N, CA and C atoms as an extended XYZ file, in Angstrom:
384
Properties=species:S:1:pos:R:3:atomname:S:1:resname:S:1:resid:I:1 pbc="F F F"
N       190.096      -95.148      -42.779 N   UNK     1
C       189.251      -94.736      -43.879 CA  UNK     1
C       187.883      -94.394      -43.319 C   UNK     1
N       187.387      -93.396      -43.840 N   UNK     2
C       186.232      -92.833      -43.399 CA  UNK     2
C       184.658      -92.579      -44.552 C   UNK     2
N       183.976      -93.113      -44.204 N   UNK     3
C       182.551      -93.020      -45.456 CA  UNK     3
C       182.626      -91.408      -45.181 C   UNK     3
N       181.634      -90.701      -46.384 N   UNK     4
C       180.823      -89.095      -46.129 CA  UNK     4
C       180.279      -89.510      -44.934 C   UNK     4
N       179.649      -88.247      -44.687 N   UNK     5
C       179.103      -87.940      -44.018 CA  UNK     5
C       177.634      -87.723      -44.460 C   UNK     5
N       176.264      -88.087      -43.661 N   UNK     6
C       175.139      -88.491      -44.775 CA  UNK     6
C       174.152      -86.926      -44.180 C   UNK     6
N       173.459      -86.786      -45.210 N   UNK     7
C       172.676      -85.484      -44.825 CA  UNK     7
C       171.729      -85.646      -43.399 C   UNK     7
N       171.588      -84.496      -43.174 N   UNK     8
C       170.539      -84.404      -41.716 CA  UNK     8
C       169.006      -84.897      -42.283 C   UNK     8
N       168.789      -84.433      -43.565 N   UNK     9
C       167.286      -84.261      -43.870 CA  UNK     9
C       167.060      -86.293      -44.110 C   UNK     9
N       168.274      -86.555      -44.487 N   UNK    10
C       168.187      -88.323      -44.454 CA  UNK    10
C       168.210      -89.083      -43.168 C   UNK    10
N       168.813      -88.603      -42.558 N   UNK    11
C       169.140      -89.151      -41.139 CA  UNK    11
C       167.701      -88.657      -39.922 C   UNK    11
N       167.041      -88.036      -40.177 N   UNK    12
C       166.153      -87.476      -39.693 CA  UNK    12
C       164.748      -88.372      -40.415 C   UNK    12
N       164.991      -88.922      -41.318 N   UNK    13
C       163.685      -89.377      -41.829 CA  UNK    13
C       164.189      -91.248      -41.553 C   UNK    13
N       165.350      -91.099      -41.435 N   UNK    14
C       165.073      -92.484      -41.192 CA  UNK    14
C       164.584      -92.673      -39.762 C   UNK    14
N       165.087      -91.918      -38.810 N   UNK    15
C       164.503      -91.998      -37.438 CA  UNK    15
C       162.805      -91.465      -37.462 C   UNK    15
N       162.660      -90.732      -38.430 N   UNK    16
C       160.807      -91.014      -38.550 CA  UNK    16
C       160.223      -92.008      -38.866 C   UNK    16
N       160.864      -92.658      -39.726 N   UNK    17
C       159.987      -94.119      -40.258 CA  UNK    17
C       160.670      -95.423      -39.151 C   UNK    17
N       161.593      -95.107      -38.476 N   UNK    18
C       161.667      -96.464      -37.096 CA  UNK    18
C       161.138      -95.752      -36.047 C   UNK    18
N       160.465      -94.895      -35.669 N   UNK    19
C       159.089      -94.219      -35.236 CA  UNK    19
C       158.238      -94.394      -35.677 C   UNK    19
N       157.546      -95.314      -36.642 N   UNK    20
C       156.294      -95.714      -36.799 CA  UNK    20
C       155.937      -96.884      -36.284 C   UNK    20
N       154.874      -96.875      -35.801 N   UNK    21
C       154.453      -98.413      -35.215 CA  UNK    21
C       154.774      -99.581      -35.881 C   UNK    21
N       155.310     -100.649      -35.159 N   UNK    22
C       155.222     -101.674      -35.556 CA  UNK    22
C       154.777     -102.654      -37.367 C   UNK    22
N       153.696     -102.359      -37.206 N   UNK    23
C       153.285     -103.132      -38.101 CA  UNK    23
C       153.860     -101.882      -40.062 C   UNK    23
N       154.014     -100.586      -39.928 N   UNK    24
C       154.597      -99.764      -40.379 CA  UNK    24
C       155.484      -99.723      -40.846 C   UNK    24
N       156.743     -100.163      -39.699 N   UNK    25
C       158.219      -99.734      -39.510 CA  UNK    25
C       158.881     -100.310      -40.896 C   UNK    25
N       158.915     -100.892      -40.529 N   UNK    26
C       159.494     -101.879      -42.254 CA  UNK    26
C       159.223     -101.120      -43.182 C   UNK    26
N       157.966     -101.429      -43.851 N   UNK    27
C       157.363     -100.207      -45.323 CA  UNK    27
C       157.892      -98.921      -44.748 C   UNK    27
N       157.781      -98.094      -44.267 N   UNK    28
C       159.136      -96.986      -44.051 CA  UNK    28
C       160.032      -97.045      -44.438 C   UNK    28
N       160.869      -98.121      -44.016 N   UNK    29
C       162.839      -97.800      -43.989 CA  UNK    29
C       162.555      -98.747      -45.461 C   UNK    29
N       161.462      -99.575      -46.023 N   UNK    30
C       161.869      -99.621      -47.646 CA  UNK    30
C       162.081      -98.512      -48.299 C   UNK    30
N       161.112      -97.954      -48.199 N   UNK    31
C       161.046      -96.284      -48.910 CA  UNK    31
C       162.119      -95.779      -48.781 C   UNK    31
N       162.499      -95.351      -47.888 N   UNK    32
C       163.866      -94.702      -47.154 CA  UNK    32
C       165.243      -95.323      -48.181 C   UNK    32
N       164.711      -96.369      -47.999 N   UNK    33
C       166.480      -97.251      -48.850 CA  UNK    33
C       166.070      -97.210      -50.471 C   UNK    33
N       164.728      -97.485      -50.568 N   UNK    34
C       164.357      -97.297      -52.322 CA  UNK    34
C       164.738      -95.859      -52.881 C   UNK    34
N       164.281      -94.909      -52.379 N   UNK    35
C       164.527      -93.410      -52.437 CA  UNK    35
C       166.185      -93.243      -52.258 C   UNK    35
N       166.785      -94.162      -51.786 N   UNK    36
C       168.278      -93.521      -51.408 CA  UNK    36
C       168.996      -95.277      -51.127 C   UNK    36
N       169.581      -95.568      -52.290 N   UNK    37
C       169.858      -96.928      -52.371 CA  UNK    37
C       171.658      -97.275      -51.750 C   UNK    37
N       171.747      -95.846      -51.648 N   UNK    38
C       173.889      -95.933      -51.191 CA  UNK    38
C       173.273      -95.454      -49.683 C   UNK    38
N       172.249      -95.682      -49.213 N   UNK    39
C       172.244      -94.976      -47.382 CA  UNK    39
C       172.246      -96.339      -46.489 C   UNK    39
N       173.629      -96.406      -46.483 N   UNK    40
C       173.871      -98.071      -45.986 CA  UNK    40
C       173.149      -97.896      -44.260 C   UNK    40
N       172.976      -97.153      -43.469 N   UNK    41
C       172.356      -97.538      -42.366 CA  UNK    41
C       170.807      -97.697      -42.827 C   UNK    41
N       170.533      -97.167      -43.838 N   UNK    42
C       169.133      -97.844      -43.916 CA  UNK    42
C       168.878      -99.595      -44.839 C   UNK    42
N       169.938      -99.487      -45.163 N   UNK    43
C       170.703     -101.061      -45.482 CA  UNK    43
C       170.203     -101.676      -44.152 C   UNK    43
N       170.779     -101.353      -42.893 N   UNK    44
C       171.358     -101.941      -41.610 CA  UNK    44
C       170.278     -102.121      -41.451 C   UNK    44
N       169.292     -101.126      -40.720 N   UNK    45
C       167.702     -101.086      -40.342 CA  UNK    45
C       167.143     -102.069      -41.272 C   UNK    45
N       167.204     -102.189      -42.724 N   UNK    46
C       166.218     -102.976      -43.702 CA  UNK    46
C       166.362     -104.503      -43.018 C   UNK    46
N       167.871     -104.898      -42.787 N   UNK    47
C       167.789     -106.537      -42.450 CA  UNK    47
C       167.887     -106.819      -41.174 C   UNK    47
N       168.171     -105.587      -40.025 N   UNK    48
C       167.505     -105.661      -38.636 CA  UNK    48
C       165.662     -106.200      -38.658 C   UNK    48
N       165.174     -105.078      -39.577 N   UNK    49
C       163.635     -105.605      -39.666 CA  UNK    49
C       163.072     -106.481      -40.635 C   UNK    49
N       164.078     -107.199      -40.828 N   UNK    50
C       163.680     -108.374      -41.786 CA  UNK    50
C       162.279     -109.660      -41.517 C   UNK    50
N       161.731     -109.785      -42.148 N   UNK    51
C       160.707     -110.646      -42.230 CA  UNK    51
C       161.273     -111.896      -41.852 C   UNK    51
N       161.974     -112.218      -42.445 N   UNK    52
C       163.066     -113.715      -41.284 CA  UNK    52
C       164.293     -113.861      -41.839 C   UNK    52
N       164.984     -114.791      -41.656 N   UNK    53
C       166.840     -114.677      -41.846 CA  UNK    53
C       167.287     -114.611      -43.433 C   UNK    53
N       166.248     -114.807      -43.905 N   UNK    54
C       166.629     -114.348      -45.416 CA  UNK    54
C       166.684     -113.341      -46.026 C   UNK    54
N       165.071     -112.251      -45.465 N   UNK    55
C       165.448     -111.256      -45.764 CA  UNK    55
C       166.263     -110.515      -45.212 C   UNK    55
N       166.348     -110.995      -44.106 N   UNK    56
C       167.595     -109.964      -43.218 CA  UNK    56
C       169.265     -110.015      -43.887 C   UNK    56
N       169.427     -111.420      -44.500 N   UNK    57
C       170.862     -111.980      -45.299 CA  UNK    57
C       170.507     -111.091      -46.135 C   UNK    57
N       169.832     -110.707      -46.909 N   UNK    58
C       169.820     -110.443      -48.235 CA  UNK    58
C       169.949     -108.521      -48.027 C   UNK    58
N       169.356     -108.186      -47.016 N   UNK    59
C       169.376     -106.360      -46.794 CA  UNK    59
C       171.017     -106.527      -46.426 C   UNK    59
N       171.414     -106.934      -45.408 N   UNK    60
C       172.216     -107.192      -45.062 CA  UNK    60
C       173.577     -107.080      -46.173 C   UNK    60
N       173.258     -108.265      -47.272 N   UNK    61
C       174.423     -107.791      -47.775 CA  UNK    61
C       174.910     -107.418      -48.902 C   UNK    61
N       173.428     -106.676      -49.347 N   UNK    62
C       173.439     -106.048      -50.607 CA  UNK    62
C       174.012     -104.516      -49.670 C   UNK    62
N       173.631     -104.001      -48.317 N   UNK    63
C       174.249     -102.999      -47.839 CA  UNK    63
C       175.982     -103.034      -47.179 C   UNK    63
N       176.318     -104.392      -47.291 N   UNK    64
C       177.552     -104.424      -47.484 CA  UNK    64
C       178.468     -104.752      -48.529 C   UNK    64
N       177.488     -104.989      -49.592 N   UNK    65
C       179.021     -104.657      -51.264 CA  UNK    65
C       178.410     -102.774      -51.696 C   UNK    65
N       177.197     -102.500      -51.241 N   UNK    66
C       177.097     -101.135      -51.285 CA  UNK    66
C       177.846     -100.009      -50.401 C   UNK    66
N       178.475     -100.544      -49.320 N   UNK    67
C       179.611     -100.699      -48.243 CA  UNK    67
C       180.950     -100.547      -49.164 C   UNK    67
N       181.318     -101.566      -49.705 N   UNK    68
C       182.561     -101.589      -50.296 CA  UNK    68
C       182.593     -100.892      -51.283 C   UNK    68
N       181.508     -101.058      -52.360 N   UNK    69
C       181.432      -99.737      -53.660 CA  UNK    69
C       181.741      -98.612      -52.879 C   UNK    69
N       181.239      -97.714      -51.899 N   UNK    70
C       180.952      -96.776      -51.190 CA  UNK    70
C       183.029      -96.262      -50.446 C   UNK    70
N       183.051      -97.204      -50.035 N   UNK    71
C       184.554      -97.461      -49.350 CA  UNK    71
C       185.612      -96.974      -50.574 C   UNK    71
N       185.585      -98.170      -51.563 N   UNK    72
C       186.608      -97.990      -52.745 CA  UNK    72
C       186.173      -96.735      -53.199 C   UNK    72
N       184.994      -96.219      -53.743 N   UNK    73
C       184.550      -94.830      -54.171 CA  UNK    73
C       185.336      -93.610      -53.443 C   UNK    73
N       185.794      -93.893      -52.329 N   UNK    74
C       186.371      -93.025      -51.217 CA  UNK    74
C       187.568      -93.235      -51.105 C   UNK    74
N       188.527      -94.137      -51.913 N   UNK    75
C       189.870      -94.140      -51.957 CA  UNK    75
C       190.564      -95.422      -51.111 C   UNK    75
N       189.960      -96.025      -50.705 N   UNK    76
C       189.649      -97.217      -50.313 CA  UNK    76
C       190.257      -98.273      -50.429 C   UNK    76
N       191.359      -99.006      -50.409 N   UNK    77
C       192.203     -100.152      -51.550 CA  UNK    77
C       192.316     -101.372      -51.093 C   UNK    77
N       190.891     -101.790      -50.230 N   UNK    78
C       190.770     -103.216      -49.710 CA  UNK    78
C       191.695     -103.473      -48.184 C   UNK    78
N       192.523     -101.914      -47.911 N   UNK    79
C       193.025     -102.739      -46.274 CA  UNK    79
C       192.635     -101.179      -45.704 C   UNK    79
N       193.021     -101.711      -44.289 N   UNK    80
C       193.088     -100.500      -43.759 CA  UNK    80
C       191.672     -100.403      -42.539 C   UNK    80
N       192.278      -99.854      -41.675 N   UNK    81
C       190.910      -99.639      -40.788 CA  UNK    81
C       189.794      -98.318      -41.198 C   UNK    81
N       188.449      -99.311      -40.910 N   UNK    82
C       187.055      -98.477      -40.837 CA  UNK    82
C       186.351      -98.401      -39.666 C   UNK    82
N       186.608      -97.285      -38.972 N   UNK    83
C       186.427      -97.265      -37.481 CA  UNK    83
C       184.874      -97.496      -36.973 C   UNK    83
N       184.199      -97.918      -36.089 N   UNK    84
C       182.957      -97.818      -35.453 CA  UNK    84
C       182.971      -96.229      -34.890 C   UNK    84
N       184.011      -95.255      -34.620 N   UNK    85
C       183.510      -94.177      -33.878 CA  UNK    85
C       183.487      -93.249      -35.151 C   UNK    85
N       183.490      -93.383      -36.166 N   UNK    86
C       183.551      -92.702      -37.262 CA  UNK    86
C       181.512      -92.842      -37.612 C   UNK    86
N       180.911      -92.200      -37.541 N   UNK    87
C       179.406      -92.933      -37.256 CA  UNK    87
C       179.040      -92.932      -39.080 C   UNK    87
N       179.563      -92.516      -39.761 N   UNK    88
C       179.022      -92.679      -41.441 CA  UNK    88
C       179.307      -94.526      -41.762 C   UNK    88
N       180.756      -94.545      -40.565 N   UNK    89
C       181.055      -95.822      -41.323 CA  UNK    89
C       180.017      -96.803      -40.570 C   UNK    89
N       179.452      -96.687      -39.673 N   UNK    90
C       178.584      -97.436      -38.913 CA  UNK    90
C       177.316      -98.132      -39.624 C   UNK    90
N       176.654      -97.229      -40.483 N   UNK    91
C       175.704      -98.632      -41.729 CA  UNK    91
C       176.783      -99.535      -41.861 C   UNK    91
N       177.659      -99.594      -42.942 N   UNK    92
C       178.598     -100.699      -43.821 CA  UNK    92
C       179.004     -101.473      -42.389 C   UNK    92
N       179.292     -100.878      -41.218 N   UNK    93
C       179.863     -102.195      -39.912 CA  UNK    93
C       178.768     -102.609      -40.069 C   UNK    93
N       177.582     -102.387      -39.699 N   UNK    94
C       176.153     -103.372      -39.174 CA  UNK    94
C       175.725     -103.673      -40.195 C   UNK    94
N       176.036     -103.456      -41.248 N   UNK    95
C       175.485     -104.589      -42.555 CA  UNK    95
C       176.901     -105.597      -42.207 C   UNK    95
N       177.426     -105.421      -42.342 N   UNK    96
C       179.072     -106.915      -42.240 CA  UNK    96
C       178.793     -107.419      -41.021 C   UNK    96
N       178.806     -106.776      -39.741 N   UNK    97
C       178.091     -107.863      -38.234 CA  UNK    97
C       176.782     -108.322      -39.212 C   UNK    97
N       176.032     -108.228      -39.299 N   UNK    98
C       174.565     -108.512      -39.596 CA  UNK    98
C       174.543     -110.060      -40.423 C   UNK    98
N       175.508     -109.335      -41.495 N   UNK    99
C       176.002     -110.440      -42.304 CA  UNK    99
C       176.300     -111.965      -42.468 C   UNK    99
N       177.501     -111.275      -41.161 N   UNK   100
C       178.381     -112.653      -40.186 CA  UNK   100
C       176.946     -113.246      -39.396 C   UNK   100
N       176.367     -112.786      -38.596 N   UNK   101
C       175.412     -113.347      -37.872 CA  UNK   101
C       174.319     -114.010      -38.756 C   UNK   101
N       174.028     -113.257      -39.982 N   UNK   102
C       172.496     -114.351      -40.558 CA  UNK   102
C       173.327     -115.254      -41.459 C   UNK   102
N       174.618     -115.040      -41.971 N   UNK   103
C       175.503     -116.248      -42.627 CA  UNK   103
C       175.443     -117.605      -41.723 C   UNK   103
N       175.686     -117.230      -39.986 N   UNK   104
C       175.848     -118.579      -39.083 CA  UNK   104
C       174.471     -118.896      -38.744 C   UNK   104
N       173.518     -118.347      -39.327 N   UNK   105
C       172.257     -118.674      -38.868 CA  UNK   105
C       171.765     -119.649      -40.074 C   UNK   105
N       171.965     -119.353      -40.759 N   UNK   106
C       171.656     -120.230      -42.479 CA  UNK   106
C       172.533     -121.213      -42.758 C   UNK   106
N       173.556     -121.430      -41.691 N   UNK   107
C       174.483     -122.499      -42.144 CA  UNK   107
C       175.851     -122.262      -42.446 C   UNK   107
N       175.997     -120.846      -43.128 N   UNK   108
C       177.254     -120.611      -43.860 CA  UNK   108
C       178.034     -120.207      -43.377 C   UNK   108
N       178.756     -120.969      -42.145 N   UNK   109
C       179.857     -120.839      -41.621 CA  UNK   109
C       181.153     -120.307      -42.339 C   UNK   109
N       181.352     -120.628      -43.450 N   UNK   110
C       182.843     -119.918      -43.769 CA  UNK   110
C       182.170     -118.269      -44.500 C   UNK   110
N       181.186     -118.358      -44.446 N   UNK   111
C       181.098     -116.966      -44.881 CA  UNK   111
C       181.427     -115.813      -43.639 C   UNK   111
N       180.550     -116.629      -42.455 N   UNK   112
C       180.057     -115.822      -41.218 CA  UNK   112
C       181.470     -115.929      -40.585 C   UNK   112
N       182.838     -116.485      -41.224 N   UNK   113
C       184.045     -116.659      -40.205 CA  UNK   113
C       184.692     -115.426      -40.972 C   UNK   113
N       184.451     -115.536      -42.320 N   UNK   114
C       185.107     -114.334      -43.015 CA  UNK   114
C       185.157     -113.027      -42.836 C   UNK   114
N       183.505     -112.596      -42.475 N   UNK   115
C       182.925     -111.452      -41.779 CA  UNK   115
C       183.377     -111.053      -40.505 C   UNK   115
N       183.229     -111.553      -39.756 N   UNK   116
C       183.447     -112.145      -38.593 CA  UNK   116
C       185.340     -111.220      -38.503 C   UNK   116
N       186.385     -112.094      -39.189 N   UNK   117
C       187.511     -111.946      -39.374 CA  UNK   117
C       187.851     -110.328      -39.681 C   UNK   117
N       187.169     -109.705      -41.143 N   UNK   118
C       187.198     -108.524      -41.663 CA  UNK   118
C       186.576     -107.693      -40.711 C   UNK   118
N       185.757     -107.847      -39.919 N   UNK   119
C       185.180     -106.795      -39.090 CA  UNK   119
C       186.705     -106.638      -38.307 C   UNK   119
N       186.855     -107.388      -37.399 N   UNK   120
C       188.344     -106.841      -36.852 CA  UNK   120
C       189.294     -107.177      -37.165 C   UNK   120
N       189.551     -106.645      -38.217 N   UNK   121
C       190.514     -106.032      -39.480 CA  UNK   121
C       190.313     -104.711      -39.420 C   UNK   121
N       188.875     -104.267      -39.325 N   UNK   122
C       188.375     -103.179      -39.992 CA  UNK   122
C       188.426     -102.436      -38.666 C   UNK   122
N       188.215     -102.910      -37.847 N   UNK   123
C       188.207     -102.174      -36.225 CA  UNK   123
C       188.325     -103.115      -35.095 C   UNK   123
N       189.811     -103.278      -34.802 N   UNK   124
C       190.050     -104.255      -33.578 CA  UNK   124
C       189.638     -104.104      -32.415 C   UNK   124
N       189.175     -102.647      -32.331 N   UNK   125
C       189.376     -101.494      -31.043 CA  UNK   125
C       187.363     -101.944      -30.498 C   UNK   125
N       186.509     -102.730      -31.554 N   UNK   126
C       185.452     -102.350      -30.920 CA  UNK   126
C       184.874     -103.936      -31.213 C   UNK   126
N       183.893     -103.890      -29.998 N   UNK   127
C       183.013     -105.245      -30.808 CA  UNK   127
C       181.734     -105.158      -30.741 C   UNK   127
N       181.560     -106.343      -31.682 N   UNK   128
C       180.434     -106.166      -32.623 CA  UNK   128
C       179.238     -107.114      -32.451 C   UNK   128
């Protein structure tokens, strides 16, 4: 199963706003995801640059049930592989790694085993 494919003029502005300095970068890729709330790699980027493991849980995995809306929207029926070399599907993987990782960071081991599990489900072939 494969996400769209996301426009150039989006994909181009998100690499402008993780081109802004530091103290910047963040208020960028909000905009970026406020302006465009289904652009799951700017999901990914939002809880990469998270203020600490909460906000990163929380970008994280509001861009992975926006992942699965996005998936099922596409014909989708809960199995089936979502490849890493497929690069649309690549937000929804790094929101679900992201996921698994700030789940075992906060404690929530059976969440972060679940993630963890579904990622290779979703792509055995790569890791994460």
């Amino acid at each position: 199963m494969c996400l769209p494919e996301v426009g150039t003029q989006l994909i181009s502005a998100l690499d402008a706003a993780l081109g802004e300095c530091d103290r910047d970068r963040r208020n960028a890729v909000v905009k970026i995801v406020a302006a465009n709330p289904t652009y799951l790699d700017g999901w990914a980027w939002l809880g990469a640059l998270g203020r600490d493991t909460m906000d990163s849980y929380m970008a994280y995995r509001v861009g992975y049930h926006r992942g699965l809306d996005a998936l099922r929207g596409n014909g989708w029926k809960g199995s089936g592989y979502v490849r890493w070399s497929h690069i649309p599907n690549r937000g929804f993987l790094k929101c679900l790694s992201g996921l698994a990782k700030t789940s075992r960071l906060i404690g929530d081991n059976a969440e972060a085993d679940r993630c963890e599990q579904f990622l290779l489900q979703l792509d055995p072939s790569h890791t994460f």
